[in-house]
Tab-separated table of C-alpha atoms in Angstrom:
chain	number	residue	atom	x	y	z
A	1	MET	CA	209.149	167.250	116.324
A	2	PRO	CA	211.877	167.032	118.655
A	3	PRO	CA	211.344	164.054	120.828
A	4	GLY	CA	209.442	164.314	124.264
A	5	PRO	CA	206.174	163.916	126.387
A	6	ARG	CA	203.384	164.230	123.731
A	7	PRO	CA	200.226	166.425	124.661
A	8	LEU	CA	197.104	164.545	125.262
A	9	PRO	CA	194.206	164.375	123.222
A	10	GLN	CA	191.191	166.937	124.147
A	11	LEU	CA	188.556	164.767	125.872
A	12	GLU	CA	185.209	164.915	126.428
A	13	GLN	CA	183.565	166.768	129.231
A	14	ILE	CA	180.340	166.375	130.907
A	15	ASN	CA	178.294	168.742	133.202
A	16	ALA	CA	178.660	168.431	136.661
A	17	GLU	CA	175.143	168.675	137.536
A	18	ILE	CA	173.924	165.825	134.935
A	19	PHE	CA	176.957	163.641	136.337
A	20	THR	CA	175.316	163.894	139.786
A	21	LEU	CA	171.448	163.241	138.708
A	22	THR	CA	172.667	160.326	136.843
A	23	TYR	CA	175.024	159.370	139.736
A	24	GLY	CA	172.513	159.458	142.623
A	25	SER	CA	169.411	157.890	140.245
A	26	LEU	CA	172.021	154.890	139.848
A	27	VAL	CA	172.702	154.528	143.506
A	28	ARG	CA	169.156	154.984	144.294
A	29	GLN	CA	168.115	152.321	142.074
A	30	LEU	CA	170.371	149.757	143.384
A	31	ILE	CA	169.210	150.534	147.145
A	32	ALA	CA	166.006	149.688	145.619
A	33	ASP	CA	167.085	146.603	144.317
A	34	PHE	CA	169.214	145.038	146.223
A	35	GLU	CA	168.035	146.440	149.878
A	36	ASP	CA	171.217	145.485	151.769
A	37	LEU	CA	173.646	148.188	151.833
A	38	ASP	CA	176.568	146.200	152.084
A	39	GLU	CA	175.740	144.819	148.463
A	40	VAL	CA	174.909	148.390	147.459
A	41	ASN	CA	178.688	149.248	148.097
A	42	LYS	CA	179.881	145.784	146.961
A	43	GLN	CA	177.887	146.653	143.111
A	44	LEU	CA	179.032	150.633	143.433
A	45	GLU	CA	182.617	148.912	144.099
A	46	LYS	CA	182.174	146.086	141.135
A	47	MET	CA	181.405	148.893	138.803
A	48	GLY	CA	183.848	151.479	139.809
A	49	TYR	CA	186.651	148.987	139.219
A	50	ASN	CA	185.015	148.398	135.791
A	51	ILE	CA	185.090	151.650	134.240
A	52	GLY	CA	188.481	152.393	135.559
A	53	VAL	CA	189.817	149.184	133.729
A	54	ARG	CA	187.801	150.824	130.747
A	55	LEU	CA	188.982	154.657	131.109
A	56	VAL	CA	192.861	152.915	131.552
A	57	ASP	CA	192.224	150.810	128.285
A	58	GLU	CA	190.971	153.622	126.111
A	59	PHE	CA	193.690	156.258	127.000
A	60	LEU	CA	196.401	153.807	126.295
A	61	ALA	CA	194.583	153.087	122.901
A	62	LYS	CA	194.407	156.712	122.574
A	63	SER	CA	197.842	157.801	123.416
A	64	LYS	CA	199.425	154.754	121.477
A	65	GLN	CA	201.004	153.091	124.547
A	66	GLY	CA	201.419	149.968	125.955
A	67	ARG	CA	200.839	148.769	129.181
């Protein structure tokens, strides 16, 4: 195979409705737990950052690319 970019591996996809319902449930639970919307936003931001880090790590591991 000639050198060049490798194709990306196929990634699993989920139904958008399931994702929306799951995320909505998560946000609703955070609001019930913390009651302060600023704290809810901090928690969502922290969770989003951690999810992003994990996605990047998984992508790099599957694509055999270094950081």
